[in-house]
GROMACS .gro file of C-alpha atoms in nm:
model
   69
    1ALA     CA    1   8.990  10.282  10.454
    2LYS     CA    2   8.931   9.939  10.299
    3VAL     CA    3   9.134   9.861   9.986
    4ASP     CA    4   9.042   9.584   9.750
    5LEU     CA    5   9.301   9.486   9.483
    6PHE     CA    6   9.174   9.292   9.194
    7LEU     CA    7   9.381   9.053   8.994
    8LYS     CA    8   9.272   8.820   8.705
    9ASN     CA    9   9.126   8.553   8.925
   10ARG     CA   10   9.132   8.687   9.292
   11LYS     CA   11   9.076   8.980   9.510
   12LEU     CA   12   9.311   9.090   9.796
   13THR     CA   13   9.176   9.310  10.080
   14ARG     CA   14   9.366   9.530  10.327
   15PHE     CA   15   9.266   9.797  10.573
   16VAL     CA   16   9.438  10.127  10.663
   17MET     CA   17   9.385  10.192  11.024
   18PRO     CA   18   9.621  10.475  11.124
   19THR     CA   19   9.552  10.444  11.491
   20ARG     CA   20   9.477  10.143  11.707
   21SER     CA   21   9.481  10.271  12.056
   22TYR     CA   22   9.527  10.593  12.269
   23LEU     CA   23   9.835  10.789  12.147
   24SER     CA   24   9.942  10.523  11.891
   25GLN     CA   25  10.020  10.554  11.519
   26VAL     CA   26  10.060  10.292  11.251
   27GLU     CA   27  10.231  10.323  10.924
   28LYS     CA   28   9.976  10.387  10.643
   29THR     CA   29  10.153  10.185  10.381
   30LEU     CA   30   9.984   9.876  10.252
   31THR     CA   31  10.160   9.574  10.105
   32PHE     CA   32  10.008   9.327   9.871
   33GLY     CA   33  10.180   8.995   9.776
   34LEU     CA   34  10.078   8.935   9.425
   35GLY     CA   35  10.245   8.599   9.369
   36ASP     CA   36  10.302   8.532   8.992
   37ALA     CA   37  10.053   8.797   8.889
   38ASP     CA   38  10.196   9.023   8.615
   39GLU     CA   39   9.938   9.299   8.630
   40ILE     CA   40   9.681   9.455   8.857
   41ASP     CA   41   9.331   9.486   8.711
   42HIS     CA   42   9.229   9.774   8.939
   43ILE     CA   43   9.196   9.875   9.299
   44SER     CA   44   8.881   9.993   9.479
   45ILE     CA   45   8.919  10.211   9.786
   46HIS     CA   46   8.633  10.252  10.033
   47TRP     CA   47   8.703  10.573  10.226
   48PRO     CA   48   8.582  10.624  10.585
   49ASP     CA   49   8.330  10.889  10.463
   50GLY     CA   50   8.154  10.621  10.260
   51SER     CA   51   8.283  10.732   9.917
   52GLU     CA   52   8.446  10.485   9.686
   53GLN     CA   53   8.736  10.542   9.449
   54ASN     CA   54   8.860  10.313   9.170
   55VAL     CA   55   9.214  10.330   9.034
   56VAL     CA   56   9.350  10.161   8.719
   57GLY     CA   57   9.677  10.147   8.542
   58LEU     CA   58   9.900  10.076   8.850
   59ALA     CA   59  10.227   9.912   8.778
   60ILE     CA   60  10.344   9.607   8.987
   61ASP     CA   61  10.654   9.612   9.207
   62LYS     CA   62  10.620   9.988   9.262
   63GLU     CA   63  10.505  10.208   9.544
   64HIS     CA   64  10.204  10.423   9.473
   65THR     CA   65  10.057  10.714   9.672
   66ILE     CA   66   9.681  10.753   9.643
   67GLU     CA   67   9.489  11.047   9.788
   68GLN     CA   68   9.118  11.067   9.826
   69LYS     CA   69   8.942  11.256   9.546
   0.00000   0.00000   0.00000
């Protein structure tokens, strides 16, 4: 999945790729460095099946678990 995180004046992008090669696994946690930002506008998740999900109201400095709807 592709995850875009929107702040006041910038967009940060990360990709979740749970596997990279034969018999490998990668942690599914994404980390975003927000710098001096004090809030997240929203995130947009582009799921592998082509659907898109927007999430608002996320607190900074917290871990969030988001599942596909």
